[in-house]
Amino acid sequence: MADDFTYGMVRRQLGKATSATARKNEQIADMADHIEELKSNYNHATERNWEHRCHMRALEAERDVLLEALDVALGGKENNPLREAVSDSEDAPRIPVGPRAGQPVEHRDEIYFAAFAKEAAKAPSAFEIFKRPMDLIRRGSIFR
């Protein structure tokens, strides 16, 4: 049996070790919470980015369909004055400049998002999804 001095010393050391372990566990839990918060913020930003991309692709597809309809009505691409104003080059501004802030999602967006999600599930990478975005949009039957 240990004397009172040794017992007190061991008890103090165990108390210090226990509190140090508790502090480390709290730090680890705080770090895990911080990492989860960062993941959540990243996921929300990524989701908003994908929704914005989908919306832009849908608007560009609508523009293309309207231009093709005007081409037919005016007797060909060369007779369509809007063809000169529209460009698909990288330097040309995308229309419109941003997403429709504050407006509800429309039916055509829901159709496109559903088609996009189905195609995205099949694709092995983001490159495959966006390789031919206009085909993806047209296959998504957004113009119903």
GROMACS .gro file of C-alpha atoms in nm:
model
  144
    1MET     CA    1   0.000   0.000   0.000
    2ALA     CA    2   0.135   0.342  -0.099
    3ASP     CA    3   0.176   0.625   0.146
    4ASP     CA    4  -0.042   0.936   0.129
    5PHE     CA    5   0.226   1.144  -0.046
    6THR     CA    6   0.271   0.895  -0.332
    7TYR     CA    7  -0.104   0.846  -0.360
    8GLY     CA    8  -0.160   1.224  -0.386
    9MET     CA    9   0.116   1.262  -0.645
   10VAL     CA   10  -0.023   0.983  -0.864
   11ARG     CA   11  -0.374   1.121  -0.828
   12ARG     CA   12  -0.258   1.471  -0.935
   13GLN     CA   13  -0.072   1.332  -1.237
   14LEU     CA   14  -0.375   1.128  -1.344
   15GLY     CA   15  -0.595   1.435  -1.308
   16LYS     CA   16  -0.360   1.640  -1.525
   17ALA     CA   17  -0.344   1.365  -1.788
   18THR     CA   18  -0.721   1.329  -1.789
   19SER     CA   19  -0.779   1.702  -1.830
   20ALA     CA   20  -0.513   1.721  -2.104
   21THR     CA   21  -0.685   1.434  -2.285
   22ALA     CA   22  -1.021   1.606  -2.247
   23ARG     CA   23  -0.876   1.929  -2.392
   24LYS     CA   24  -0.726   1.739  -2.686
   25ASN     CA   25  -1.059   1.566  -2.747
   26GLU     CA   26  -1.235   1.904  -2.745
   27GLN     CA   27  -0.980   2.042  -2.992
   28ILE     CA   28  -1.031   1.743  -3.220
   29ALA     CA   29  -1.410   1.783  -3.201
   30ASP     CA   30  -1.379   2.155  -3.279
   31MET     CA   31  -1.154   2.080  -3.576
   32ALA     CA   32  -1.400   1.817  -3.702
   33ASP     CA   33  -1.687   2.068  -3.674
   34HIS     CA   34  -1.481   2.327  -3.860
   35ILE     CA   35  -1.401   2.078  -4.137
   36GLU     CA   36  -1.770   1.985  -4.170
   37GLU     CA   37  -1.860   2.354  -4.193
   38LEU     CA   38  -1.600   2.406  -4.466
   39LYS     CA   39  -1.733   2.103  -4.655
   40SER     CA   40  -2.088   2.233  -4.627
   41ASN     CA   41  -1.988   2.577  -4.754
   42TYR     CA   42  -1.798   2.419  -5.044
   43ASN     CA   43  -2.092   2.194  -5.133
   44HIS     CA   44  -2.337   2.487  -5.132
   45ALA     CA   45  -2.104   2.696  -5.350
   46THR     CA   46  -2.052   2.404  -5.589
   47GLU     CA   47  -2.426   2.340  -5.608
   48ARG     CA   48  -2.497   2.708  -5.684
   49ASN     CA   49  -2.224   2.704  -5.950
   50TRP     CA   50  -2.375   2.396  -6.120
   51GLU     CA   51  -2.725   2.547  -6.110
   52HIS     CA   52  -2.588   2.865  -6.267
   53ARG     CA   53  -2.411   2.665  -6.540
   54CYS     CA   54  -2.727   2.465  -6.611
   55HIS     CA   55  -2.931   2.781  -6.636
   56MET     CA   56  -2.681   2.943  -6.875
   57ARG     CA   57  -2.672   2.634  -7.097
   58ALA     CA   58  -3.052   2.631  -7.107
   59LEU     CA   59  -3.066   2.998  -7.207
   60GLU     CA   60  -2.810   2.943  -7.481
   61ALA     CA   61  -3.006   2.645  -7.613
   62GLU     CA   62  -3.324   2.852  -7.620
   63ARG     CA   63  -3.137   3.123  -7.807
   64ASP     CA   64  -3.015   2.868  -8.063
   65VAL     CA   65  -3.364   2.728  -8.118
   66LEU     CA   66  -3.509   3.076  -8.164
   67LEU     CA   67  -3.234   3.167  -8.409
   68GLU     CA   68  -3.298   2.850  -8.608
   69ALA     CA   69  -3.671   2.926  -8.616
   70LEU     CA   70  -3.595   3.278  -8.742
   71ASP     CA   71  -3.360   3.134  -9.004
   72VAL     CA   72  -3.641   2.921  -9.140
   73ALA     CA   73  -3.892   3.208  -9.128
   74LEU     CA   74  -3.655   3.454  -9.299
   75GLY     CA   75  -3.535   3.214  -9.566
   76GLY     CA   76  -3.190   3.116  -9.439
   77LYS     CA   77  -2.907   3.217  -9.209
   78GLU     CA   78  -2.778   3.482  -9.446
   79ASN     CA   79  -3.114   3.668  -9.431
   80ASN     CA   80  -3.130   3.666  -9.050
   81PRO     CA   81  -2.990   3.997  -8.915
   82LEU     CA   82  -2.966   3.857  -8.561
   83ARG     CA   83  -2.704   3.603  -8.669
   84GLU     CA   84  -2.448   3.883  -8.698
   85ALA     CA   85  -2.515   3.998  -8.340
   86VAL     CA   86  -2.479   3.652  -8.185
   87SER     CA   87  -2.142   3.491  -8.136
   88ASP     CA   88  -2.036   3.168  -7.968
   89SER     CA   89  -1.674   3.275  -7.928
   90GLU     CA   90  -1.504   3.266  -7.588
   91ASP     CA   91  -1.468   3.647  -7.587
   92ALA     CA   92  -1.836   3.713  -7.649
   93PRO     CA   93  -2.043   3.789  -7.338
   94ARG     CA   94  -2.274   3.512  -7.228
   95ILE     CA   95  -2.639   3.607  -7.213
   96PRO     CA   96  -2.773   3.696  -6.966
   97VAL     CA   97  -2.499   3.816  -6.734
   98GLY     CA   98  -2.617   3.625  -6.426
   99PRO     CA   99  -2.885   3.397  -6.285
  100ARG     CA  100  -3.236   3.520  -6.222
  101ALA     CA  101  -3.195   3.639  -5.865
  102GLY     CA  102  -3.509   3.619  -5.654
  103GLN     CA  103  -3.722   3.446  -5.917
  104PRO     CA  104  -3.872   3.101  -5.866
  105VAL     CA  105  -3.750   2.802  -6.063
  106GLU     CA  106  -3.958   2.761  -6.378
  107HIS     CA  107  -4.097   2.438  -6.520
  108ARG     CA  108  -3.840   2.430  -6.801
  109ASP     CA  109  -3.561   2.459  -6.541
  110GLU     CA  110  -3.700   2.163  -6.349
  111ILE     CA  111  -3.715   1.956  -6.668
  112TYR     CA  112  -3.359   2.052  -6.753
  113PHE     CA  113  -3.225   1.995  -6.401
  114ALA     CA  114  -3.381   1.647  -6.400
  115ALA     CA  115  -3.230   1.565  -6.740
  116PHE     CA  116  -2.897   1.710  -6.633
  117ALA     CA  117  -2.890   1.504  -6.314
  118LYS     CA  118  -2.971   1.189  -6.512
  119GLU     CA  119  -2.691   1.256  -6.761
  120ALA     CA  120  -2.449   1.355  -6.483
  121ALA     CA  121  -2.512   1.024  -6.307
  122LYS     CA  122  -2.406   0.838  -6.623
  123ALA     CA  123  -2.095   1.047  -6.694
  124PRO     CA  124  -1.760   0.950  -6.544
  125SER     CA  125  -1.639   1.311  -6.521
  126ALA     CA  126  -1.747   1.674  -6.547
  127PHE     CA  127  -1.569   1.694  -6.883
  128GLU     CA  128  -1.801   1.430  -7.024
  129ILE     CA  129  -2.102   1.627  -6.899
  130PHE     CA  130  -1.999   1.958  -7.051
  131LYS     CA  131  -1.823   1.825  -7.362
  132ARG     CA  132  -2.133   1.878  -7.574
  133PRO     CA  133  -2.364   2.090  -7.355
  134MET     CA  134  -2.604   2.185  -7.633
  135ASP     CA  135  -2.671   1.819  -7.712
  136LEU     CA  136  -2.728   1.756  -7.343
  137ILE     CA  137  -2.981   2.037  -7.323
  138ARG     CA  138  -3.163   1.932  -7.638
  139ARG     CA  139  -3.180   1.569  -7.519
  140GLY     CA  140  -3.321   1.703  -7.192
  141SER     CA  141  -3.641   1.809  -7.372
  142ILE     CA  142  -3.637   2.153  -7.216
  143PHE     CA  143  -3.864   2.296  -7.486
  144ARG     CA  144  -4.178   2.098  -7.397
   0.00000   0.00000   0.00000
